[in-house]
Coordinates of C-alpha atoms in Angstrom, one line a residue:
Chain A
M316 CA -55.1 16.2 -1.6
H317 CA -56.3 17.2 -5.0
T318 CA -59.4 19.3 -5.6
I319 CA -62.3 17.8 -7.5
F320 CA -61.4 19.9 -10.5
E321 CA -57.8 18.6 -10.5
L322 CA -59.0 15.0 -10.2
Q323 CA -61.3 15.6 -13.2
Q324 CA -58.3 16.9 -15.1
L325 CA -56.3 13.9 -14.1
I326 CA -58.9 11.4 -15.3
E327 CA -59.5 13.3 -18.5
E328 CA -55.7 13.3 -19.2
A329 CA -55.5 9.6 -18.4
I330 CA -58.4 8.8 -20.7
K331 CA -56.8 10.7 -23.6
K332 CA -53.6 8.8 -23.1
V333 CA -55.1 5.3 -23.3
E334 CA -54.2 3.8 -26.7
Y335 CA -56.4 1.1 -28.2
P336 CA -55.1 -1.1 -31.0
A337 CA -55.5 0.4 -34.5
H338 CA -57.1 -2.7 -36.0
P339 CA -59.7 -3.9 -36.5
S340 CA -60.6 -0.2 -36.5
K341 CA -64.4 -0.8 -36.3
L342 CA -63.9 -2.7 -33.1
Y343 CA -61.9 0.0 -31.4
E344 CA -63.2 3.3 -32.8
P345 CA -66.4 3.0 -30.9
I346 CA -64.4 2.8 -27.6
S347 CA -62.5 6.0 -28.3
Y348 CA -65.8 7.6 -29.4
I349 CA -67.8 6.9 -26.3
M350 CA -64.9 7.4 -23.9
R351 CA -64.5 10.9 -25.4
L352 CA -68.1 11.9 -25.4
G353 CA -67.4 13.5 -22.1
G354 CA -69.6 13.4 -19.0
K355 CA -68.8 14.5 -15.5
R356 CA -66.6 11.5 -14.8
I357 CA -68.3 11.3 -11.4
R358 CA -67.4 7.6 -10.7
P359 CA -63.6 7.8 -11.4
V360 CA -63.4 11.1 -9.6
L361 CA -65.1 9.6 -6.5
L362 CA -62.7 6.6 -6.8
L363 CA -59.6 8.9 -6.9
L364 CA -61.0 11.0 -4.0
S365 CA -61.7 7.9 -2.0
S366 CA -58.2 6.6 -2.7
E367 CA -56.6 9.9 -1.6
F368 CA -58.3 9.6 1.8
F369 CA -55.6 6.9 2.5
N370 CA -52.8 7.6 0.1
N371 CA -51.8 11.0 -1.2
D372 CA -50.6 9.7 -4.5
A373 CA -53.8 9.5 -6.6
T374 CA -51.9 8.3 -9.7
K375 CA -51.6 4.9 -8.0
A376 CA -55.4 4.6 -8.4
I377 CA -55.6 5.9 -11.9
E378 CA -55.8 2.4 -13.5
A379 CA -58.7 1.5 -11.2
A380 CA -60.4 4.8 -12.2
L381 CA -59.9 4.0 -15.8
A382 CA -61.3 0.5 -15.2
I383 CA -64.5 1.9 -13.6
E384 CA -65.0 4.6 -16.3
T385 CA -64.4 2.0 -19.1
F386 CA -66.8 -0.4 -17.5
H387 CA -69.4 2.3 -17.1
N388 CA -69.1 3.3 -20.8
F389 CA -69.3 -0.3 -21.8
T390 CA -72.6 -0.6 -20.0
L391 CA -73.8 2.6 -21.8
I392 CA -73.1 1.0 -25.2
H393 CA -75.0 -2.2 -24.4
D394 CA -77.8 -0.4 -22.5
D395 CA -78.4 1.9 -25.4
I396 CA -78.8 -1.2 -27.7
M397 CA -81.3 -2.7 -25.3
D398 CA -83.2 0.6 -24.8
N399 CA -83.2 1.3 -28.5
A400 CA -81.7 4.7 -27.7
P401 CA -80.7 6.9 -30.7
L402 CA -78.8 9.5 -28.8
R403 CA -76.2 9.6 -26.0
R404 CA -75.0 13.0 -24.7
G405 CA -76.5 14.6 -27.8
Q406 CA -74.6 12.4 -30.2
D407 CA -75.4 9.2 -32.1
T408 CA -75.3 6.1 -30.0
V409 CA -72.7 3.5 -30.9
H410 CA -75.2 1.0 -32.4
I411 CA -76.7 3.8 -34.6
K412 CA -73.2 4.8 -35.8
W413 CA -71.7 1.3 -36.2
G414 CA -74.6 -1.1 -36.1
V415 CA -75.9 -3.4 -33.4
N416 CA -73.5 -6.3 -33.9
N417 CA -70.5 -4.0 -33.9
A418 CA -71.8 -2.3 -30.7
I419 CA -72.3 -5.6 -29.0
L420 CA -68.7 -6.6 -29.8
S421 CA -67.1 -3.3 -29.0
G422 CA -68.8 -3.4 -25.7
D423 CA -67.5 -6.8 -25.0
V424 CA -63.9 -5.8 -25.8
M425 CA -64.4 -2.7 -23.5
M426 CA -65.1 -5.1 -20.7
V427 CA -61.8 -6.7 -21.5
E428 CA -60.1 -3.3 -21.6
A429 CA -61.6 -2.5 -18.1
N430 CA -60.1 -5.7 -16.8
K431 CA -56.7 -4.9 -18.4
H432 CA -56.6 -1.6 -16.5
L433 CA -57.3 -3.4 -13.2
T434 CA -54.6 -6.0 -13.9
N435 CA -52.1 -3.1 -13.9
L436 CA -52.7 -2.5 -10.2
D437 CA -50.2 -3.5 -7.6
S438 CA -50.2 -7.3 -6.9
G439 CA -50.8 -6.5 -3.2
V440 CA -54.2 -5.1 -3.8
L441 CA -55.1 -6.9 -7.0
K442 CA -57.2 -9.7 -5.6
N443 CA -59.4 -7.4 -3.4
A444 CA -59.7 -5.0 -6.2
L445 CA -60.9 -7.6 -8.6
H446 CA -63.3 -9.0 -6.1
C447 CA -64.8 -5.6 -5.6
F448 CA -64.9 -4.9 -9.3
N449 CA -66.6 -8.2 -10.2
T450 CA -69.2 -7.9 -7.5
T451 CA -69.9 -4.4 -8.7
A452 CA -70.1 -5.3 -12.4
Q453 CA -72.4 -8.2 -11.6
G454 CA -74.8 -5.9 -9.6
V455 CA -74.9 -3.5 -12.5
C456 CA -76.0 -6.3 -14.9
E457 CA -78.6 -7.4 -12.4
G458 CA -79.9 -3.8 -12.2
Q459 CA -80.2 -3.5 -16.0
Q460 CA -82.0 -6.9 -16.1
L461 CA -84.6 -5.7 -13.5
D462 CA -85.0 -2.4 -15.2
M463 CA -85.9 -4.2 -18.5
E464 CA -88.2 -6.6 -16.6
F465 CA -90.0 -3.8 -14.8
E466 CA -90.9 -2.2 -18.1
Q467 CA -93.1 -5.2 -18.8
R468 CA -94.8 -5.2 -15.4
N469 CA -97.3 -2.9 -13.9
D470 CA -97.1 -4.2 -10.3
V471 CA -93.6 -3.0 -9.4
S472 CA -93.4 -2.0 -5.7
I473 CA -91.4 1.0 -4.3
V474 CA -89.1 -1.5 -2.5
E475 CA -88.5 -3.3 -5.8
Y476 CA -87.8 0.0 -7.6
V477 CA -85.4 1.3 -5.0
N478 CA -83.6 -2.1 -5.2
M479 CA -83.4 -1.8 -9.0
I480 CA -81.9 1.7 -8.9
R481 CA -79.5 0.6 -6.2
L482 CA -78.2 -2.2 -8.5
K483 CA -78.4 -0.3 -11.8
T484 CA -76.8 3.0 -10.6
A485 CA -75.8 3.1 -6.9
V486 CA -73.7 -0.1 -6.7
L487 CA -71.3 1.3 -9.3
V488 CA -70.9 4.5 -7.2
G489 CA -70.3 2.4 -4.1
G490 CA -68.1 0.0 -5.9
A491 CA -66.0 2.9 -7.3
M492 CA -65.5 4.3 -3.9
K493 CA -64.6 1.0 -2.3
L494 CA -62.2 0.2 -5.1
G495 CA -60.5 3.6 -4.6
A496 CA -60.2 2.9 -0.9
I497 CA -58.8 -0.6 -1.5
V498 CA -56.2 0.7 -3.9
G499 CA -55.4 3.5 -1.4
G500 CA -54.7 1.0 1.3
A501 CA -57.8 1.5 3.5
S502 CA -58.8 -1.1 6.1
E503 CA -61.7 -3.4 5.1
E504 CA -63.9 -1.5 7.4
D505 CA -63.2 1.9 6.0
A506 CA -63.6 0.5 2.4
N507 CA -67.0 -0.8 3.4
H508 CA -68.1 2.5 4.9
L509 CA -67.1 4.2 1.7
Y510 CA -69.1 1.6 -0.2
D511 CA -72.1 2.4 2.0
F512 CA -71.6 6.1 1.5
G513 CA -71.4 5.6 -2.3
E514 CA -74.3 3.3 -2.6
N515 CA -76.7 5.4 -0.6
F516 CA -75.5 8.6 -2.2
G517 CA -76.1 6.9 -5.5
I518 CA -79.7 6.0 -4.5
A519 CA -80.3 9.6 -3.4
F520 CA -78.8 10.9 -6.6
Q521 CA -81.2 8.8 -8.7
L522 CA -84.2 9.8 -6.6
Q523 CA -83.2 13.4 -7.1
D524 CA -83.1 12.7 -10.8
D525 CA -86.7 11.4 -10.6
I526 CA -87.7 14.6 -8.8
L527 CA -85.9 16.9 -11.2
D528 CA -87.6 15.3 -14.2
V529 CA -90.8 16.8 -12.9
Y530 CA -89.7 19.8 -10.8
G531 CA -86.4 20.8 -12.2
D532 CA -85.5 24.1 -13.8
P533 CA -85.7 23.4 -17.5
V534 CA -82.6 25.5 -18.2
K535 CA -80.4 23.9 -15.6
F536 CA -81.7 20.2 -15.6
G537 CA -80.1 19.4 -19.0
K538 CA -82.9 17.0 -20.0
Q539 CA -86.5 17.6 -21.1
V540 CA -88.6 18.3 -18.0
G541 CA -91.5 15.8 -17.9
G542 CA -89.6 13.3 -20.1
D543 CA -90.4 10.5 -17.6
I544 CA -94.0 11.5 -17.5
I545 CA -94.3 11.5 -21.3
S546 CA -92.8 8.0 -21.5
N547 CA -94.8 6.6 -18.6
K548 CA -91.5 5.7 -16.9
Q549 CA -92.1 4.0 -13.6
T550 CA -90.1 6.3 -11.4
F551 CA -90.3 6.7 -7.6
L552 CA -92.9 9.5 -8.2
L553 CA -95.2 7.5 -10.4
L554 CA -95.0 4.3 -8.3
K555 CA -95.8 6.3 -5.2
L556 CA -98.7 8.0 -6.9
K557 CA -100.0 4.6 -8.0
E558 CA -99.7 3.4 -4.4
L559 CA -101.6 6.4 -3.0
A560 CA -104.1 7.5 -5.6
Q561 CA -107.7 6.2 -5.2
G562 CA -110.9 6.1 -7.2
D563 CA -111.2 9.0 -9.6
D564 CA -107.6 10.1 -9.3
L565 CA -106.3 6.6 -10.2
A566 CA -108.7 6.6 -13.2
L567 CA -107.4 10.0 -14.2
L568 CA -103.8 8.8 -14.0
E569 CA -104.5 5.7 -16.0
A570 CA -106.4 7.8 -18.6
Q571 CA -103.2 9.9 -19.1
Y572 CA -100.9 7.1 -20.0
P573 CA -101.8 7.0 -23.7
N574 CA -102.3 10.8 -24.0
T575 CA -100.1 12.2 -26.8
D576 CA -100.9 15.9 -25.9
Y577 CA -97.7 16.0 -23.9
P578 CA -98.1 19.5 -22.3
A579 CA -101.6 18.5 -21.1
K580 CA -100.3 15.1 -19.9
I581 CA -97.4 16.7 -17.9
E582 CA -99.7 19.3 -16.4
S583 CA -102.3 16.7 -15.5
I584 CA -100.0 14.2 -13.8
T585 CA -98.0 16.9 -12.1
K586 CA -101.2 18.2 -10.6
L587 CA -101.8 14.7 -9.2
Y588 CA -98.3 14.5 -7.8
N589 CA -98.9 17.9 -6.1
S590 CA -102.2 16.9 -4.6
Y591 CA -100.7 13.7 -3.1
K592 CA -97.5 15.5 -2.0
I593 CA -95.4 13.1 -4.0
R594 CA -92.5 15.5 -4.3
E595 CA -92.3 15.8 -0.5
L596 CA -92.4 12.0 -0.1
A597 CA -89.7 11.6 -2.6
V598 CA -87.5 14.2 -0.9
T599 CA -88.1 12.4 2.4
E600 CA -86.9 9.1 0.8
M601 CA -84.0 10.8 -0.7
K602 CA -83.0 12.4 2.6
R603 CA -83.3 9.0 4.3
S604 CA -80.7 7.6 1.9
L605 CA -78.5 10.7 2.3
E606 CA -78.6 10.3 6.1
I607 CA -77.4 6.7 5.8
A608 CA -74.7 7.8 3.4
F609 CA -73.3 10.6 5.6
T610 CA -73.5 8.4 8.7
A611 CA -71.3 5.9 6.9
L612 CA -68.9 8.6 5.9
E613 CA -68.6 9.8 9.5
K614 CA -67.4 6.3 10.4
V615 CA -64.5 6.4 8.0
S616 CA -61.4 6.7 10.2
I617 CA -59.7 9.7 8.6
E618 CA -59.5 13.3 9.7
A619 CA -62.8 15.0 9.3
V620 CA -61.3 17.9 7.3
K621 CA -60.3 15.4 4.6
K622 CA -63.9 14.6 4.0
N623 CA -64.8 18.2 3.1
E624 CA -64.1 17.9 -0.6
L625 CA -66.3 14.8 -0.9
I626 CA -69.1 16.4 1.1
A627 CA -68.9 19.5 -1.1
L628 CA -69.0 17.4 -4.3
A629 CA -72.0 15.4 -3.0
E630 CA -73.9 18.6 -2.1
S631 CA -73.2 20.2 -5.5
L632 CA -74.4 17.0 -7.3
L633 CA -77.6 17.1 -5.4
D634 CA -78.0 20.8 -5.9
R635 CA -78.5 20.5 -9.6
E636 CA -82.0 22.0 -9.6
H637 CA -80.9 25.5 -8.5
Chain B
M1255 CA -51.6 -37.5 -14.5
H1256 CA -55.2 -37.9 -15.3
T1257 CA -56.5 -39.3 -18.6
I1258 CA -58.4 -37.1 -21.0
F1259 CA -61.6 -38.9 -20.0
E1260 CA -60.9 -38.2 -16.3
L1261 CA -60.2 -34.5 -17.0
Q1262 CA -63.5 -34.3 -18.9
Q1263 CA -65.3 -35.8 -15.9
L1264 CA -63.5 -33.3 -13.6
I1265 CA -64.6 -30.3 -15.6
E1266 CA -68.2 -31.6 -16.1
E1267 CA -68.4 -32.1 -12.3
A1268 CA -67.0 -28.6 -11.7
I1269 CA -69.5 -27.0 -14.1
K1270 CA -72.4 -28.8 -12.4
K1271 CA -71.3 -27.5 -9.1
V1272 CA -71.1 -23.8 -10.0
E1273 CA -74.0 -22.0 -8.5
Y1274 CA -75.4 -18.8 -10.1
P1275 CA -77.6 -16.5 -8.1
A1276 CA -81.3 -17.4 -8.3
H1277 CA -82.4 -13.8 -9.2
P1278 CA -83.0 -12.2 -11.6
S1279 CA -83.7 -15.7 -13.0
K1280 CA -83.9 -14.5 -16.6
L1281 CA -80.3 -13.2 -16.2
Y1282 CA -78.9 -16.4 -14.8
E1283 CA -80.9 -19.2 -16.4
P1284 CA -79.3 -18.7 -19.8
I1285 CA -75.9 -19.2 -18.3
S1286 CA -76.8 -22.6 -16.8
Y1287 CA -78.6 -23.4 -20.0
I1288 CA -75.7 -22.8 -22.3
M1289 CA -73.1 -24.2 -19.9
R1290 CA -75.0 -27.5 -19.8
L1291 CA -75.6 -27.9 -23.5
G1292 CA -72.5 -30.0 -23.4
G1293 CA -69.8 -30.0 -26.0
K1294 CA -66.4 -31.7 -25.8
R1295 CA -64.9 -29.2 -23.3
I1296 CA -61.8 -29.2 -25.4
R1297 CA -60.5 -25.9 -24.1
P1298 CA -60.7 -26.6 -20.3
V1299 CA -59.4 -30.1 -20.8
L1300 CA -56.4 -28.8 -22.7
L1301 CA -55.9 -26.2 -19.9
L1302 CA -56.0 -28.9 -17.2
L1303 CA -53.7 -31.1 -19.2
S1304 CA -51.3 -28.3 -19.7
S1305 CA -51.4 -27.5 -15.9
E1306 CA -50.7 -31.2 -15.1
F1307 CA -47.5 -31.0 -17.1
F1308 CA -46.1 -29.0 -14.2
N1309 CA -48.3 -29.8 -11.2
N1310 CA -50.0 -33.1 -10.6
D1311 CA -52.9 -31.5 -8.8
A1312 CA -55.2 -30.5 -11.6
T1313 CA -57.8 -29.3 -9.1
K1314 CA -55.6 -26.2 -8.6
A1315 CA -56.3 -25.2 -12.2
I1316 CA -60.1 -25.9 -12.1
E1317 CA -61.1 -22.3 -11.6
A1318 CA -59.0 -21.3 -14.6
A1319 CA -60.6 -24.1 -16.6
L1320 CA -64.1 -22.8 -15.5
A1321 CA -63.1 -19.3 -16.5
I1322 CA -62.1 -20.4 -20.0
E1323 CA -65.2 -22.5 -20.5
T1324 CA -67.5 -19.7 -19.2
F1325 CA -65.8 -17.2 -21.4
H1326 CA -66.1 -19.5 -24.4
N1327 CA -69.8 -20.0 -23.8
F1328 CA -70.3 -16.3 -23.4
T1329 CA -68.8 -15.7 -26.8
L1330 CA -71.2 -18.4 -28.2
I1331 CA -74.2 -16.4 -26.9
H1332 CA -73.0 -13.1 -28.4
D1333 CA -71.8 -14.7 -31.6
D1334 CA -75.1 -16.4 -32.1
I1335 CA -76.9 -13.1 -31.8
M1336 CA -74.5 -11.5 -34.4
D1337 CA -74.8 -14.5 -36.7
N1338 CA -78.6 -14.6 -36.3
A1339 CA -78.2 -18.3 -35.5
P1340 CA -81.3 -20.2 -34.4
L1341 CA -79.6 -23.3 -33.1
R1342 CA -76.6 -24.2 -31.0
R1343 CA -75.8 -27.9 -30.5
G1344 CA -79.3 -28.8 -31.8
Q1345 CA -81.1 -26.6 -29.2
D1346 CA -82.5 -23.1 -29.4
T1347 CA -79.9 -20.4 -29.0
V1348 CA -80.2 -18.1 -26.0
H1349 CA -81.5 -15.1 -27.9
I1350 CA -84.2 -17.3 -29.5
K1351 CA -85.2 -18.6 -26.1
W1352 CA -84.9 -15.4 -24.0
G1353 CA -84.8 -12.6 -26.6
V1354 CA -81.8 -10.6 -27.9
N1355 CA -81.6 -8.0 -25.0
N1356 CA -81.6 -10.8 -22.4
A1357 CA -79.0 -12.7 -24.4
I1358 CA -76.7 -9.6 -24.6
L1359 CA -77.0 -9.1 -20.8
S1360 CA -76.6 -12.7 -19.8
G1361 CA -73.5 -12.8 -22.0
D1362 CA -72.2 -9.7 -20.2
V1363 CA -72.7 -11.2 -16.8
M1364 CA -71.0 -14.4 -17.9
M1365 CA -67.9 -12.4 -18.7
V1366 CA -68.0 -11.2 -15.1
E1367 CA -68.5 -14.9 -13.9
A1368 CA -65.5 -15.9 -15.9
N1369 CA -63.4 -13.2 -14.2
K1370 CA -64.8 -14.3 -10.8
H1371 CA -63.4 -17.8 -11.4
L1372 CA -60.0 -16.3 -12.3
T1373 CA -60.0 -14.2 -9.2
N1374 CA -60.2 -17.4 -7.1
L1375 CA -56.7 -18.4 -8.3
D1376 CA -53.7 -18.2 -6.0
S1377 CA -52.4 -14.7 -5.6
G1378 CA -49.0 -15.8 -6.8
V1379 CA -50.2 -16.6 -10.3
L1380 CA -53.1 -14.2 -10.5
K1381 CA -51.5 -11.3 -12.3
N1382 CA -49.9 -13.5 -15.0
A1383 CA -53.1 -15.5 -15.3
L1384 CA -55.2 -12.3 -15.8
H1385 CA -52.8 -10.9 -18.3
C1386 CA -53.0 -14.2 -20.3
F1387 CA -56.8 -14.3 -20.1
N1388 CA -57.3 -10.7 -21.1
T1389 CA -55.0 -10.9 -24.1
T1390 CA -56.8 -14.1 -25.1
A1391 CA -60.3 -12.6 -24.7
Q1392 CA -59.2 -9.5 -26.7
G1393 CA -57.9 -11.7 -29.5
V1394 CA -61.2 -13.6 -29.7
C1395 CA -63.2 -10.4 -30.0
E1396 CA -60.9 -9.2 -32.7
G1397 CA -61.4 -12.5 -34.5
Q1398 CA -65.2 -12.2 -34.4
Q1399 CA -65.0 -8.6 -35.7
L1400 CA -62.8 -9.7 -38.7
D1401 CA -65.2 -12.6 -39.3
M1402 CA -68.1 -10.2 -39.5
E1403 CA -66.2 -7.8 -41.7
F1404 CA -65.0 -10.5 -44.1
E1405 CA -68.7 -11.5 -44.8
Q1406 CA -69.1 -8.1 -46.4
R1407 CA -66.0 -8.3 -48.5
N1408 CA -65.1 -10.4 -51.6
D1409 CA -61.4 -9.7 -51.6
V1410 CA -60.3 -11.5 -48.5
S1411 CA -56.8 -13.1 -48.9
I1412 CA -55.7 -16.4 -47.5
V1413 CA -53.3 -14.6 -45.2
E1414 CA -56.2 -12.5 -43.8
Y1415 CA -58.3 -15.6 -43.5
V1416 CA -55.8 -17.6 -41.5
N1417 CA -55.2 -14.6 -39.3
M1418 CA -58.9 -14.4 -38.7
I1419 CA -59.3 -18.0 -37.7
R1420 CA -56.2 -17.7 -35.6
L1421 CA -57.8 -14.9 -33.6
K1422 CA -61.4 -16.2 -33.6
T1423 CA -60.6 -19.8 -32.7
A1424 CA -56.9 -20.6 -32.2
V1425 CA -56.0 -17.9 -29.7
L1426 CA -58.4 -19.3 -27.2
V1427 CA -56.9 -22.8 -27.5
G1428 CA -53.4 -21.3 -27.1
G1429 CA -54.6 -19.1 -24.3
A1430 CA -56.2 -22.0 -22.5
M1431 CA -53.0 -24.0 -22.6
K1432 CA -50.8 -21.1 -21.6
L1433 CA -53.2 -20.3 -18.7
G1434 CA -53.0 -23.9 -17.5
A1435 CA -49.2 -23.8 -17.7
I1436 CA -49.1 -20.6 -15.7
V1437 CA -51.4 -22.0 -13.0
G1438 CA -49.3 -25.2 -12.9
G1439 CA -46.2 -23.1 -12.3
A1440 CA -44.5 -23.5 -15.7
S1441 CA -41.6 -21.2 -16.7
E1442 CA -42.6 -18.3 -19.0
E1443 CA -40.8 -20.1 -21.8
D1444 CA -42.7 -23.3 -21.4
A1445 CA -46.0 -21.5 -21.0
N1446 CA -45.2 -19.7 -24.3
H1447 CA -44.3 -23.0 -26.1
L1448 CA -47.7 -24.4 -25.0
Y1449 CA -49.4 -21.3 -26.2
D1450 CA -47.7 -21.8 -29.6
F1451 CA -48.7 -25.4 -29.6
G1452 CA -52.3 -24.5 -28.9
E1453 CA -52.6 -21.7 -31.3
N1454 CA -51.1 -23.6 -34.2
F1455 CA -53.1 -26.7 -33.3
G1456 CA -56.2 -24.5 -33.2
I1457 CA -55.5 -23.3 -36.8
A1458 CA -55.0 -26.8 -38.0
F1459 CA -58.2 -27.9 -36.3
Q1460 CA -60.1 -25.1 -38.0
L1461 CA -58.6 -25.9 -41.4
Q1462 CA -59.5 -29.5 -40.9
D1463 CA -63.1 -28.3 -40.2
D1464 CA -63.1 -26.5 -43.5
I1465 CA -61.9 -29.7 -45.3
L1466 CA -64.4 -31.9 -43.5
D1467 CA -67.3 -29.6 -44.5
V1468 CA -66.7 -30.8 -48.1
Y1469 CA -64.9 -34.1 -47.7
G1470 CA -66.1 -35.4 -44.3
D1471 CA -68.1 -38.6 -43.7
P1472 CA -71.7 -37.3 -43.3
V1473 CA -72.4 -39.8 -40.5
K1474 CA -69.3 -38.9 -38.5
F1475 CA -68.9 -35.2 -39.2
G1476 CA -71.9 -34.2 -37.1
K1477 CA -72.8 -31.2 -39.4
Q1478 CA -74.3 -31.1 -42.8
V1479 CA -71.6 -31.8 -45.4
G1480 CA -71.5 -29.0 -47.9
G1481 CA -73.0 -26.5 -45.4
D1482 CA -70.2 -24.0 -46.1
I1483 CA -70.6 -24.4 -49.8
I1484 CA -74.4 -23.8 -49.6
S1485 CA -73.9 -20.6 -47.6
N1486 CA -71.0 -19.4 -49.8
K1487 CA -68.8 -19.3 -46.6
Q1488 CA -65.4 -18.0 -47.4
T1489 CA -63.4 -20.9 -46.1
F1490 CA -59.8 -21.7 -46.8
L1491 CA -61.0 -24.0 -49.7
L1492 CA -63.2 -21.3 -51.3
L1493 CA -60.5 -18.6 -51.0
K1494 CA -57.9 -20.9 -52.4
L1495 CA -60.1 -21.8 -55.3
K1496 CA -60.9 -18.1 -56.0
E1497 CA -57.1 -17.5 -56.0
L1498 CA -56.4 -20.3 -58.5
A1499 CA -59.4 -20.6 -60.7
Q1500 CA -59.2 -18.9 -64.1
G1501 CA -61.5 -17.9 -66.9
D1502 CA -64.4 -20.3 -67.4
D1503 CA -63.8 -22.0 -64.0
L1504 CA -64.0 -18.7 -62.2
A1505 CA -67.2 -17.9 -64.1
L1506 CA -68.6 -21.3 -63.2
L1507 CA -67.8 -20.8 -59.5
E1508 CA -69.4 -17.3 -59.4
A1509 CA -72.5 -18.6 -61.2
Q1510 CA -72.9 -21.2 -58.4
Y1511 CA -73.1 -18.6 -55.6
P1512 CA -76.9 -17.9 -56.0
N1513 CA -77.8 -21.5 -57.0
T1514 CA -80.5 -22.8 -54.7
D1515 CA -80.3 -26.4 -56.0
Y1516 CA -78.0 -27.3 -53.2
P1517 CA -77.0 -30.9 -54.3
A1518 CA -76.1 -29.5 -57.7
K1519 CA -74.2 -26.6 -56.2
I1520 CA -72.3 -28.9 -53.8
E1521 CA -71.4 -31.2 -56.7
S1522 CA -70.4 -28.5 -59.0
I1523 CA -68.1 -26.6 -56.5
T1524 CA -66.7 -29.9 -55.2
K1525 CA -65.7 -30.8 -58.8
L1526 CA -63.9 -27.5 -59.0
Y1527 CA -62.1 -28.1 -55.7
N1528 CA -61.0 -31.5 -57.0
S1529 CA -59.8 -30.2 -60.3
Y1530 CA -57.6 -27.6 -58.6
K1531 CA -56.5 -30.0 -55.9
I1532 CA -57.8 -27.7 -53.2
R1533 CA -58.2 -30.5 -50.7
E1534 CA -54.5 -31.3 -51.0
L1535 CA -53.5 -27.7 -50.7
A1536 CA -55.6 -27.3 -47.5
V1537 CA -54.1 -30.5 -46.1
T1538 CA -50.6 -29.1 -46.8
E1539 CA -51.5 -25.9 -45.0
M1540 CA -53.0 -27.8 -42.1
K1541 CA -49.9 -30.0 -41.8
R1542 CA -47.7 -26.9 -41.8
S1543 CA -49.6 -25.6 -38.8
L1544 CA -49.4 -29.0 -37.1
E1545 CA -45.7 -29.1 -37.6
I1546 CA -45.2 -25.7 -36.0
A1547 CA -47.4 -26.9 -33.1
F1548 CA -45.5 -30.2 -32.5
T1549 CA -42.2 -28.5 -32.8
A1550 CA -43.3 -26.1 -30.0
L1551 CA -44.5 -29.0 -27.9
E1552 CA -41.1 -30.7 -28.3
K1553 CA -39.5 -27.7 -26.7
V1554 CA -41.5 -27.9 -23.5
S1555 CA -39.1 -29.0 -20.9
I1556 CA -41.0 -31.9 -19.4
E1557 CA -40.4 -35.7 -19.9
A1558 CA -41.5 -36.8 -23.3
V1559 CA -43.8 -39.5 -21.9
K1560 CA -45.9 -36.8 -20.2
K1561 CA -46.8 -35.4 -23.6
N1562 CA -48.3 -38.6 -24.9
E1563 CA -51.8 -37.9 -23.6
L1564 CA -51.9 -34.5 -25.3
I1565 CA -50.5 -35.9 -28.6
A1566 CA -53.1 -38.7 -28.5
L1567 CA -55.9 -36.1 -27.9
A1568 CA -54.6 -33.8 -30.7
E1569 CA -54.5 -36.7 -33.1
S1570 CA -58.0 -37.9 -32.2
L1571 CA -59.4 -34.4 -32.7
L1572 CA -57.8 -34.3 -36.2
D1573 CA -59.0 -37.8 -37.0
R1574 CA -62.7 -36.9 -37.0
E1575 CA -63.2 -37.8 -40.6
H1576 CA -62.6 -41.5 -40.2

């Protein structure tokens, strides 16, 4: 089996080798642009790892890994349009650089490119792989829709929120792992266990992200600490606080929403989080998802030692605050 | 074999039977909405017809027909955003009714729905069908990109224009027919001949559309006659006139572009078309494409009598002006 680092190299090399048509250049340049902005390539690496649990030759799964990474980057282009986001990984977003119409269309053709990668898989696994991919892609679209709708609502429940991050983020992690398993030749049962691992790990990862926004080490987090607080983003923490805060505290919270003195706003809301032990509640929720994830992983019928690389990767991803 | 009318019924019934998830309703309602706006269902009908050339059971190709029609309607949603179009078949466009972000996302999930239909095809034809579908979808995106780019240019050549309408419109007609042939069990050669028929027929159809915009019977055309002239749309007719017109005539043409007295503008430019015999040149070009199409159809190795329904359909589609 390859190490995580080797798998990352493998996927980076594969991405570099993909050739898009030269014309129309404005249609294809954004694809190369976003695919080469970098990132940790977590989804394709998890896919390859999952595949290697059942088949040592990770190269057999590379087209599936490219499909997942291409699809993921397509969603980034379209999400950035919808979120009106100017920057992605510190660079101009595609719609800023090429215009909205161009970004819509380049995204569309990326979806086709993702499907082209999938079509290169062995005929024997193709149908299952497509089924998994389509279900995954559909879930991701549903998640983005819910995310947009939640921004217009102020009565979102914790259950609804967790379902939204499940669809928007975790389904793709689960889908990538299931797809890898399918391509590697896993039984349906094992593929589903790996899906469950990925989905629940994905939820834990997103909850951790919500926690780090407030409690992360500013140097190591890589984003502005308190960014979610500033933008009144309805994270697990905020929703939990809204659920628990009473009387004066609730009034204090609501009074902070329009506050443009950001350091004061961050301090004030963090104080509320602390007094209601929101961090601890979020950690408990995160650990609950992790437990489901690791229980599912235990059920995968491969030697325990093979799982170590995945466990190490999962732990390192959750250990980002230190 | 079924008649065109029966195939239209078949596809309408199939479209009605497709069930999209109930939630998130704003994601899926636009899909039902646009799929039920109607239209002639030309692409799926051609697909089913093409399939029946090789296999009497058209129901085997219905999922492919649904894939093509779903994909086509997805492109309409996204094209309408890009073109800033308020109406589609006399009704509000999706982005007007649900907003741009929603329209982007509903379009995205329609692409997934199209792929889900394809995945329901028999494993034996799946890989070829996907390959055909992806190539087609990619071509359509390229066509839309060129169409957008051409709007910003005033040096588009006739060759470029015909290539653009080939990609934007004709590739999907060709792709639908090839897909039908593949699902029906045609040889690769026959499938390619049907592709060639469809693509060249599609080009002829679009050229006919350009001609009808100026010379169509206002009652039967179904669109505003002169609409392309009013909007300075670079059709075959306008590009040909720009190529041929000299001196005063060219100055007269250019002076008309900003004219907001539309009846006068239409009259003036139509007069120029007449004096340079642009209609005749467009008809010649259209007939050239038709000849290529029918030569390709002749090569398809099925009984000549089986082709009659297709020939009748093609002729009726080109006969819209009378």
